Tab-separated table of N, CA and C and ligand atoms in Angstrom:
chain	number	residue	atom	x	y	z
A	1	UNK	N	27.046	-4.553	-25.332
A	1	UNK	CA	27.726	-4.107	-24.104
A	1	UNK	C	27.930	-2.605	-24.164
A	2	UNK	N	27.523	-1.700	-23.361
A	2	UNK	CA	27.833	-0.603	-22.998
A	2	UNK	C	28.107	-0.207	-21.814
A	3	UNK	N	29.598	0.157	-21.448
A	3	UNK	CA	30.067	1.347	-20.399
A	3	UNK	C	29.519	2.275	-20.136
A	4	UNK	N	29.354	2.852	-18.263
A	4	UNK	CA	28.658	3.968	-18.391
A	4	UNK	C	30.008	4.486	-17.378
A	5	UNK	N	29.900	5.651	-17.417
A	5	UNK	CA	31.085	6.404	-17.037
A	5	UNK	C	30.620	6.665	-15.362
A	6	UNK	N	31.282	6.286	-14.428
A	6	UNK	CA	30.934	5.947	-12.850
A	6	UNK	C	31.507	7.162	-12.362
A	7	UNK	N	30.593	7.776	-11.750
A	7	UNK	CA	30.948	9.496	-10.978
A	7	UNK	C	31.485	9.220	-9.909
A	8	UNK	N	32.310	10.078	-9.603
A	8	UNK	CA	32.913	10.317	-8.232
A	8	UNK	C	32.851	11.138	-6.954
A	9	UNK	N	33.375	10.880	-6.107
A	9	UNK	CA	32.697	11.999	-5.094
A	9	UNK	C	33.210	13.506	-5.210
A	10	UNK	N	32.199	13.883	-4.755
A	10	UNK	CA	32.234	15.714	-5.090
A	10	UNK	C	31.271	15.963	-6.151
A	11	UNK	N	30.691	14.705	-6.877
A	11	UNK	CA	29.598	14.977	-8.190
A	11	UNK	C	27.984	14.653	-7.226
A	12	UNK	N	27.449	15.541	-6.919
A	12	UNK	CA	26.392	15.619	-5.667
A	12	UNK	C	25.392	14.451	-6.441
A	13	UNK	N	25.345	13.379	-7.202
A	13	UNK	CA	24.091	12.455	-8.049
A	13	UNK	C	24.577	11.623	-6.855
A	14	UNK	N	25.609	11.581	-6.507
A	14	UNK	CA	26.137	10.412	-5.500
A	14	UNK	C	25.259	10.352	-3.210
A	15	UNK	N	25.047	11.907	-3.836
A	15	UNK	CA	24.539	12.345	-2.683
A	15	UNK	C	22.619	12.039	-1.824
A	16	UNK	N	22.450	11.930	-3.374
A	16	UNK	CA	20.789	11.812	-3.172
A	16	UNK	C	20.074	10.647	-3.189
A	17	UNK	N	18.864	10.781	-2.963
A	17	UNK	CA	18.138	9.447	-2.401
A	17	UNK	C	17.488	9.049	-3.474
A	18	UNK	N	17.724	7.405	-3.740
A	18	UNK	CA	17.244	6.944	-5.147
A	18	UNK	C	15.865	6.513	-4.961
A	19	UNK	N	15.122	6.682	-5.915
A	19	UNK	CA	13.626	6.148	-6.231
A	19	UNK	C	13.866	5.180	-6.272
A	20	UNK	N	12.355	4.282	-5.765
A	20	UNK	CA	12.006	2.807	-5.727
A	20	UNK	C	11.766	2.687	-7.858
A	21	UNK	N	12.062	1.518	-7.647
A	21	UNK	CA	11.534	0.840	-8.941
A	21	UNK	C	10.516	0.469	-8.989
A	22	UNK	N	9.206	1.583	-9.994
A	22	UNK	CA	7.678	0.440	-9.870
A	22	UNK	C	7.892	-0.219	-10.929
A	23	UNK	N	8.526	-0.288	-11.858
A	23	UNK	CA	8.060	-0.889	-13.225
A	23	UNK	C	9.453	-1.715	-13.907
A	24	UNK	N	9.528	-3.041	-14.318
A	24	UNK	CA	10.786	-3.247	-14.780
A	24	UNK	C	10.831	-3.511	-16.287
A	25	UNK	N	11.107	-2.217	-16.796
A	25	UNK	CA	11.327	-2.670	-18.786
A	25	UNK	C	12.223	-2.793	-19.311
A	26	UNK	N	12.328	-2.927	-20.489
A	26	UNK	CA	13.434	-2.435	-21.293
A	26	UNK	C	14.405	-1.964	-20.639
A	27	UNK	N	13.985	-1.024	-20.607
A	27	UNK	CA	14.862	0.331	-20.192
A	27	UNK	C	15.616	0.192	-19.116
A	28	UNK	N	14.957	-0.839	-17.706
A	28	UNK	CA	15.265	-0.961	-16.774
A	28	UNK	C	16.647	-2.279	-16.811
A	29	UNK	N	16.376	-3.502	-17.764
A	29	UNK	CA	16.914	-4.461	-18.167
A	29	UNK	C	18.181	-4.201	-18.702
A	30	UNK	N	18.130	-2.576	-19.905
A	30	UNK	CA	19.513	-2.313	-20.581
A	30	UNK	C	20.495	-1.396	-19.251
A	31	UNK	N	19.703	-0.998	-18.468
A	31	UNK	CA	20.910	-0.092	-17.007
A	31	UNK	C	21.020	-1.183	-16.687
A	32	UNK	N	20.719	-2.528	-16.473
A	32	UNK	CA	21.209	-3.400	-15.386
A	32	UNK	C	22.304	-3.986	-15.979
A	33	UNK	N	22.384	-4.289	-17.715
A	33	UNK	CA	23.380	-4.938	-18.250
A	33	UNK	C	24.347	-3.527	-18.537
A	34	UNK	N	24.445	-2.854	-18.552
A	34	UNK	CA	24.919	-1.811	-18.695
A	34	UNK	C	26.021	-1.366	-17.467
A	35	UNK	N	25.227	-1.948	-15.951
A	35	UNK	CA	25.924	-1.212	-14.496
A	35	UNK	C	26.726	-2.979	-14.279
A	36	UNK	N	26.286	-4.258	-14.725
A	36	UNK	CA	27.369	-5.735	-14.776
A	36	UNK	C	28.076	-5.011	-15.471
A	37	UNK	N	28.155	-4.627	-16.627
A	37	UNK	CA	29.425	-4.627	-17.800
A	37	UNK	C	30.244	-3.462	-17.369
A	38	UNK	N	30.088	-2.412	-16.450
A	38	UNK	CA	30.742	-1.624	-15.550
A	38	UNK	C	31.220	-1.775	-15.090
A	39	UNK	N	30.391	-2.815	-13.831
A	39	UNK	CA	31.409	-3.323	-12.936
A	39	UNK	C	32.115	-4.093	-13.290
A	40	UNK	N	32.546	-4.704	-14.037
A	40	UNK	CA	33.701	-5.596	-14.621
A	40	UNK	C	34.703	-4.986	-15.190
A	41	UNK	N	34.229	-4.348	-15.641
A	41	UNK	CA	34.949	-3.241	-16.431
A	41	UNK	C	35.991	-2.894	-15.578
A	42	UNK	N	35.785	-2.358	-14.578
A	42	UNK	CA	36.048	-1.337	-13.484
A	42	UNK	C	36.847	-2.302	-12.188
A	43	UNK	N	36.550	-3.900	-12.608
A	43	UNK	CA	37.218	-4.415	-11.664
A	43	UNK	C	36.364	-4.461	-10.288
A	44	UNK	N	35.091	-4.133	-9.974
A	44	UNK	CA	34.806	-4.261	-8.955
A	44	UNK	C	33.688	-4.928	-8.652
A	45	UNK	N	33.459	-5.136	-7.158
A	45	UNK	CA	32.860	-5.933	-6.252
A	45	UNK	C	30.666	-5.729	-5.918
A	46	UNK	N	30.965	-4.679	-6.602
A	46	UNK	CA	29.687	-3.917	-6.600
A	46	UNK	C	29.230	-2.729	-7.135
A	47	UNK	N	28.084	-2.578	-7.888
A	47	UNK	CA	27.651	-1.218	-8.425
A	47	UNK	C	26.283	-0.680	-8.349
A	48	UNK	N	26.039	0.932	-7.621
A	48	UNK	CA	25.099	0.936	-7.379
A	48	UNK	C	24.489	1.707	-8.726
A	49	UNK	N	23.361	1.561	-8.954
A	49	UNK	CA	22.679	3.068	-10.077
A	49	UNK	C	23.119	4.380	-10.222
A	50	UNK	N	23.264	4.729	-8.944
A	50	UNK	CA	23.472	6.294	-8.622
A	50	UNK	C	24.884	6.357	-9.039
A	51	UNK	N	25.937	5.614	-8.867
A	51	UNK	CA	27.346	5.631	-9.202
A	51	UNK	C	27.414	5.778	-10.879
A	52	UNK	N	26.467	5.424	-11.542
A	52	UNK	CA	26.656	5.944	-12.504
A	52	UNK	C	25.275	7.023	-13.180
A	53	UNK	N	24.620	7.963	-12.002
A	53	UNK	CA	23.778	8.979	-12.268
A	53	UNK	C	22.232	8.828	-12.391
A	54	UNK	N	21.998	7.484	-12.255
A	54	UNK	CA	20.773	6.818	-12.442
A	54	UNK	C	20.790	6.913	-11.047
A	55	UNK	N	19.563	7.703	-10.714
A	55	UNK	CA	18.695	7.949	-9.203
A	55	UNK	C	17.393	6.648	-9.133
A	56	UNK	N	18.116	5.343	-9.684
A	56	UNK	CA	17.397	4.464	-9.468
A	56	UNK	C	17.709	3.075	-8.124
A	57	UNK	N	16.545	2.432	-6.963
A	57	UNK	CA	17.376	1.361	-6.150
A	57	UNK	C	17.590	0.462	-6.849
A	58	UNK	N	18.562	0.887	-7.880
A	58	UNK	CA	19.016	-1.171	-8.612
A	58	UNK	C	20.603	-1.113	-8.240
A	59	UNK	N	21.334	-2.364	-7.327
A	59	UNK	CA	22.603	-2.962	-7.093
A	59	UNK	C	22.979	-3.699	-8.097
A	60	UNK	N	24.193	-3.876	-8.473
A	60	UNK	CA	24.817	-5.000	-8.847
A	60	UNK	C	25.975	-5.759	-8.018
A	61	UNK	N	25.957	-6.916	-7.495
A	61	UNK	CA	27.396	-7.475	-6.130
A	61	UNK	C	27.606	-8.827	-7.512
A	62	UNK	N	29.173	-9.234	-7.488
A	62	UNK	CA	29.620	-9.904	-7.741
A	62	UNK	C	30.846	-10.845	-6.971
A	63	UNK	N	30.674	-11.303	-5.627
A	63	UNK	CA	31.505	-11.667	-5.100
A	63	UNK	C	32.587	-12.299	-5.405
A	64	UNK	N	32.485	-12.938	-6.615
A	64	UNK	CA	33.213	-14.160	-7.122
A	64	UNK	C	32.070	-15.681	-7.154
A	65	UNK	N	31.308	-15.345	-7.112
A	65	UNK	CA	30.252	-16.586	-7.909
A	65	UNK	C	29.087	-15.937	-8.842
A	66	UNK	N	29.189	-15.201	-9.037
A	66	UNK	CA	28.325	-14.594	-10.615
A	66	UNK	C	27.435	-13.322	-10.222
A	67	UNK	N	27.405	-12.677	-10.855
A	67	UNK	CA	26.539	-11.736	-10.792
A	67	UNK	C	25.052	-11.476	-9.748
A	68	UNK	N	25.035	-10.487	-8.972
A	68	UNK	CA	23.624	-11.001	-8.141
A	68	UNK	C	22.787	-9.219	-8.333
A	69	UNK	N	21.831	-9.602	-9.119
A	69	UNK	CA	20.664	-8.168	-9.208
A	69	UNK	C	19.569	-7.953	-8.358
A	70	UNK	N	19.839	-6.898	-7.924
A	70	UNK	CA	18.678	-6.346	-6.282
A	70	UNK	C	18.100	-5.025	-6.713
A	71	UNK	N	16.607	-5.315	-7.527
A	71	UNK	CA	15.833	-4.090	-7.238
A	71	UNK	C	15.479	-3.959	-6.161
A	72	UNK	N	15.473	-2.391	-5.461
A	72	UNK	CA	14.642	-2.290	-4.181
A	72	UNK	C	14.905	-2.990	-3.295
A	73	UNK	N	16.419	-2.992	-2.677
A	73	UNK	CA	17.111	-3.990	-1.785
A	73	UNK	C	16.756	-3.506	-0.445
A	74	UNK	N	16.397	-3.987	0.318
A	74	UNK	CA	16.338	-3.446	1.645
A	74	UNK	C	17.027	-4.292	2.933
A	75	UNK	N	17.957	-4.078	3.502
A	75	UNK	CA	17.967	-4.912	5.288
A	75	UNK	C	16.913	-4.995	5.562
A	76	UNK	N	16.494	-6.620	5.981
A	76	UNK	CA	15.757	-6.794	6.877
A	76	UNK	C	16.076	-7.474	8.017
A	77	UNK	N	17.118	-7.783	8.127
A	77	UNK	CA	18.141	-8.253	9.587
A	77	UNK	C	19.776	-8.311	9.196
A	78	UNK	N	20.162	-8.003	10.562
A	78	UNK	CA	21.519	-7.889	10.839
A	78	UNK	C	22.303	-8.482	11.765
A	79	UNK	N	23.341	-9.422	11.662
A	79	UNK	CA	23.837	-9.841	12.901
A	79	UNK	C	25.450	-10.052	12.971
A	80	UNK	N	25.871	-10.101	14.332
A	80	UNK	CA	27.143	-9.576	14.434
A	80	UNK	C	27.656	-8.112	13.967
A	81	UNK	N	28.773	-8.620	13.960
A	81	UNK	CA	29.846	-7.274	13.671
A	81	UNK	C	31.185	-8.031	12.866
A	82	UNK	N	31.696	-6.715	11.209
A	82	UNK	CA	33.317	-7.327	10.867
A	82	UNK	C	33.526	-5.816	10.801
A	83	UNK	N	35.118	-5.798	10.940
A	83	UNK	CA	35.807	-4.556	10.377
A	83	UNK	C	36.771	-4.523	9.415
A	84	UNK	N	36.542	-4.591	7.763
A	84	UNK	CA	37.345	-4.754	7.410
A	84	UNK	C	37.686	-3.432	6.120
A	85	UNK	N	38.410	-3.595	5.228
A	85	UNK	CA	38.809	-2.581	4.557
A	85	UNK	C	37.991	-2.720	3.114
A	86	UNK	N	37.697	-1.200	3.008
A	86	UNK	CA	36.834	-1.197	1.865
A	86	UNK	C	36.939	0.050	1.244
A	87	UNK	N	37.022	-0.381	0.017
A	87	UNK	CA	36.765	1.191	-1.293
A	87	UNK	C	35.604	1.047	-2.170
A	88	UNK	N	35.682	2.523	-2.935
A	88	UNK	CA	34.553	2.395	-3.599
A	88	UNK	C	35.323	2.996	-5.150
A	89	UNK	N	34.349	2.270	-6.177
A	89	UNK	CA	34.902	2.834	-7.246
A	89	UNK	C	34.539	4.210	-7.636
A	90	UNK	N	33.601	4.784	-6.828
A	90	UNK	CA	33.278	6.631	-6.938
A	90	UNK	C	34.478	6.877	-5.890
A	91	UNK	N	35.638	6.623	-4.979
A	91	UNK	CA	36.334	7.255	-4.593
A	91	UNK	C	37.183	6.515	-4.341
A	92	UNK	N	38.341	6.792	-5.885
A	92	UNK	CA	39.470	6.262	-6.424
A	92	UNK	C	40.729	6.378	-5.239
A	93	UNK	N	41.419	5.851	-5.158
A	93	UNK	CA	43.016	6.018	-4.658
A	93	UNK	C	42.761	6.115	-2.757
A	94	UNK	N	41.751	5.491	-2.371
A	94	UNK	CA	41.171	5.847	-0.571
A	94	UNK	C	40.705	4.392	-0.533
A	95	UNK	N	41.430	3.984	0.412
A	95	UNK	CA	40.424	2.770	1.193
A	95	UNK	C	40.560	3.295	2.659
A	96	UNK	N	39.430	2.760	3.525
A	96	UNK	CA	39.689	2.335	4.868
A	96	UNK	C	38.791	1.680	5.579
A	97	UNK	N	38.492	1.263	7.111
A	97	UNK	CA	38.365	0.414	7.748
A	97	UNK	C	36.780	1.015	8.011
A	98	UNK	N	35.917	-0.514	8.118
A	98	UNK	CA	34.288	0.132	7.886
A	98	UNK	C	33.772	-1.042	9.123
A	99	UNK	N	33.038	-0.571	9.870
A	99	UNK	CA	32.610	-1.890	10.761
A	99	UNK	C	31.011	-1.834	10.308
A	100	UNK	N	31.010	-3.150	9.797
A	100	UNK	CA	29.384	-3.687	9.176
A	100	UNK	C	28.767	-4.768	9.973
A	101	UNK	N	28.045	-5.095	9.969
A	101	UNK	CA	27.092	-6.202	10.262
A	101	UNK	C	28.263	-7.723	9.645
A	102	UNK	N	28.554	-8.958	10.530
A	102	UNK	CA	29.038	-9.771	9.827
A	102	UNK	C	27.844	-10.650	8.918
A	103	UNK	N	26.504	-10.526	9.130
A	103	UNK	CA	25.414	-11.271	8.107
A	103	UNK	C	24.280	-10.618	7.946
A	104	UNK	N	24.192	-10.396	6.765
A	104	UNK	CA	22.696	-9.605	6.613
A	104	UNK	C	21.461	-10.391	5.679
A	105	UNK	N	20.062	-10.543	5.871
A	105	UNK	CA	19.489	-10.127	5.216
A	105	UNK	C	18.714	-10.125	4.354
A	106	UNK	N	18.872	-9.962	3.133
A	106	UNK	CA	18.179	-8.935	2.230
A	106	UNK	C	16.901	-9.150	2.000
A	107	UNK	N	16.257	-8.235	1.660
A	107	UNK	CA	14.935	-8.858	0.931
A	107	UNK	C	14.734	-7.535	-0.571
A	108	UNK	N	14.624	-8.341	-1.591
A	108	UNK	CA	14.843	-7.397	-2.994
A	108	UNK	C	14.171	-8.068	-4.195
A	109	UNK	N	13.691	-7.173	-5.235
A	109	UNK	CA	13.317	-7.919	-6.461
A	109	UNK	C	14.205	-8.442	-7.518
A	110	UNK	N	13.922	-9.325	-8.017
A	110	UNK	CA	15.068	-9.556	-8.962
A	110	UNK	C	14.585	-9.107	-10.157
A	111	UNK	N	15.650	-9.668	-11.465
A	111	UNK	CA	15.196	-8.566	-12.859
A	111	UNK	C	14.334	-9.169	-13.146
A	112	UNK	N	13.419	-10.454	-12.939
A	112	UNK	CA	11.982	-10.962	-13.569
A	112	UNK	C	10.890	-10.645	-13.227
A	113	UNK	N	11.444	-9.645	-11.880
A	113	UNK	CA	10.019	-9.293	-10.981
A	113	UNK	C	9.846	-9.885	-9.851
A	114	UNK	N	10.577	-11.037	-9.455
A	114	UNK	CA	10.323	-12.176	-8.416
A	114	UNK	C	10.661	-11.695	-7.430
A	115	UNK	N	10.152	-11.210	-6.169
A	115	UNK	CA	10.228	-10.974	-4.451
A	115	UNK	C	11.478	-12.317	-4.298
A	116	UNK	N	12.846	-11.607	-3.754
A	116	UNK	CA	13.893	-12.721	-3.319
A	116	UNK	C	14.565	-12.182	-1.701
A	117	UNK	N	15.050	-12.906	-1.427
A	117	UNK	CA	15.497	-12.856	-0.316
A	117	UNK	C	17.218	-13.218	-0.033
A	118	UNK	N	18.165	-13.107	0.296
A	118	UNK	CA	19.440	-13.061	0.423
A	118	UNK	C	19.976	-13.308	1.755
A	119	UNK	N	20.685	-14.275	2.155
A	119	UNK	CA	21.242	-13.856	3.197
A	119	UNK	C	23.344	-14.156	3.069
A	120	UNK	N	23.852	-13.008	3.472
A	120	UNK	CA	25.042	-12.771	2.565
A	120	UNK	C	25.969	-12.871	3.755
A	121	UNK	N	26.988	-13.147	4.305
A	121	UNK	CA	27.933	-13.589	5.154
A	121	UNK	C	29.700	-12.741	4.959
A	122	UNK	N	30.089	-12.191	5.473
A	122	UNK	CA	31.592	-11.841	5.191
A	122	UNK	C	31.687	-10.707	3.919
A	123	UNK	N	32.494	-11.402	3.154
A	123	UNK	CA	32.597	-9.671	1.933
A	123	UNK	C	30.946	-9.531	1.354
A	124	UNK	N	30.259	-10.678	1.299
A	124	UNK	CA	28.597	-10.296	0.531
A	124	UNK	C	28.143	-9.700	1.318
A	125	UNK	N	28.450	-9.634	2.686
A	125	UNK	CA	27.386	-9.008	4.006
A	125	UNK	C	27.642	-7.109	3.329
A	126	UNK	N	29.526	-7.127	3.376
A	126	UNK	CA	29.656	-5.776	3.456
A	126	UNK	C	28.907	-5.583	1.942
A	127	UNK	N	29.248	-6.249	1.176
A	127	UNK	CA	29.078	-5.506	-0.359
A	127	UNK	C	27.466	-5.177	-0.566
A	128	UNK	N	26.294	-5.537	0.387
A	128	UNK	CA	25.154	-5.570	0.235
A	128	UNK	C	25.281	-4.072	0.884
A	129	UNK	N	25.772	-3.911	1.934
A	129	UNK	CA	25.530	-2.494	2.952
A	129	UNK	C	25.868	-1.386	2.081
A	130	UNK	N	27.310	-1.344	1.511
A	130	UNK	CA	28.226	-0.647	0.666
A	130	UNK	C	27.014	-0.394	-0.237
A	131	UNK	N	26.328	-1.083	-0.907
A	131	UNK	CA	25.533	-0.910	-2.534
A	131	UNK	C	24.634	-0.392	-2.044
A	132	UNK	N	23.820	-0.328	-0.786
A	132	UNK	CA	22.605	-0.230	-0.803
A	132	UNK	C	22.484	1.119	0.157
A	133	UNK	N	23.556	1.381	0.692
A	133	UNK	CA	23.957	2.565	1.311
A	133	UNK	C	23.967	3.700	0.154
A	134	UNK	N	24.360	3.069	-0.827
A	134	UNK	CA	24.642	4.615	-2.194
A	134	UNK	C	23.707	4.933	-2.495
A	135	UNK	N	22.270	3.728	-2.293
A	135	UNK	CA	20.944	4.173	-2.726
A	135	UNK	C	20.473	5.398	-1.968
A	136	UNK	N	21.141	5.779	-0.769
A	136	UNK	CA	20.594	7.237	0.338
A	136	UNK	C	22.068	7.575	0.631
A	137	UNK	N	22.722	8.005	-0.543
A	137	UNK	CA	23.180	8.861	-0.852
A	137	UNK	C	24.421	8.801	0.267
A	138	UNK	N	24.778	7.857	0.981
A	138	UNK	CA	25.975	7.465	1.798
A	138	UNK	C	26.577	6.649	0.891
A	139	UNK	N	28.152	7.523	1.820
A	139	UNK	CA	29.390	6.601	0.839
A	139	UNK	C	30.076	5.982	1.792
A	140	UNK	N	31.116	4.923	1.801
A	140	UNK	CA	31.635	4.074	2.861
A	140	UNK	C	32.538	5.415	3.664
A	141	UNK	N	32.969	6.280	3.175
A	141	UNK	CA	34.237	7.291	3.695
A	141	UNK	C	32.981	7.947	4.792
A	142	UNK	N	32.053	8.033	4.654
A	142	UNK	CA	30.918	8.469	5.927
A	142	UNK	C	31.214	8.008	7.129
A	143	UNK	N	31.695	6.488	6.877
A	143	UNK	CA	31.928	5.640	8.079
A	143	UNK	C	32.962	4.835	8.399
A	144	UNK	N	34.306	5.439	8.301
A	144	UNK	CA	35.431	5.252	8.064
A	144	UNK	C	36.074	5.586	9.275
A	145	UNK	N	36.462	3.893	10.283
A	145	UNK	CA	36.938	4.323	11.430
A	145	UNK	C	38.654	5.015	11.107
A	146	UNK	N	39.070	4.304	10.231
A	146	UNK	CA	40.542	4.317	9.919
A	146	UNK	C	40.916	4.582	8.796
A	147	UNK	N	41.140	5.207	7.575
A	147	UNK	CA	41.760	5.077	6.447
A	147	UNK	C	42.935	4.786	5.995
A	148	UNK	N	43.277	3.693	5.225
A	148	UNK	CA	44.696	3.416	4.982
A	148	UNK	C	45.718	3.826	4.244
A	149	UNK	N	45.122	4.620	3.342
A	149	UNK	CA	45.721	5.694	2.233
A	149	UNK	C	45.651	6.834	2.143
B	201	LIG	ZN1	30.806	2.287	-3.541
């Protein structure tokens, strides 16, 4: 198990647009156990690469039924509308109000290589947008009708 230390905003790695994943090794396998054992760490709901400096598209979402890994996550549909309250662990002590898609989606690789598909409902809808938004360098405070803190 290794911690990686999760940047915050004002550290511009958070800002830029992450490379696709062509290749999944080693290397790629130890950031993924590396950005789970983070997010747990850290208490939270989701972690993107870039949050911890890796300009790579790999997510981690944990809603409360286990761990879910998305190389190269992309929307490929959206429907409805929720507005609810959301933080990020790159920007400590701020939540506020985000209007997302209420179902999305996904289409992404998983860590074996396998083409998967997702479709995520309520907090998974937002936590897919939230993660996959950091991959281009947007943070939820971009789109923050209301803040509560
Ligand atoms: Zn975030």
């Amino acid at each position: 198990m290794a911690l990686r230390k999760i940047r915050e905003d004002g550290d511009e790695v958070l800002r830029k647009v992450s490379k696709e994943v062509t290749e999944i090794n080693e290397r790629t396998l130890t950031l993924i156990e590396d950005m789970i054992d983070t997010m747990y760490e850290a208490d939270g709901v989701g972690l993107a690469a870039p949050q911890i400096g890796i300009l790579k598209r790999i997510v981690v979402i944990d809603v409360g039924e286990g761990p879910i890994v998305m190389i190269n996550p992309t929307v490929v549909e959206a429907k409805g509308e929720q507005e609810e309250i959301e933080g990020c662990l790159s920007v400590p002590g701020v939540s506020g109000k985000v209007k997302r898609p209420l179902e999305v989606k996904v289409a992404y690789t998983d860590e074996k290589g396998q083409g998967q598909t997702l479709v995520g409902r309520d907090l998974l809808a937002i936590a897919c947008c939230h993660e996959i938004d950091h991959l281009d360098g947007v943070l939820y405070i971009d789109k923050v009708t209301e803040f509560i803190n």
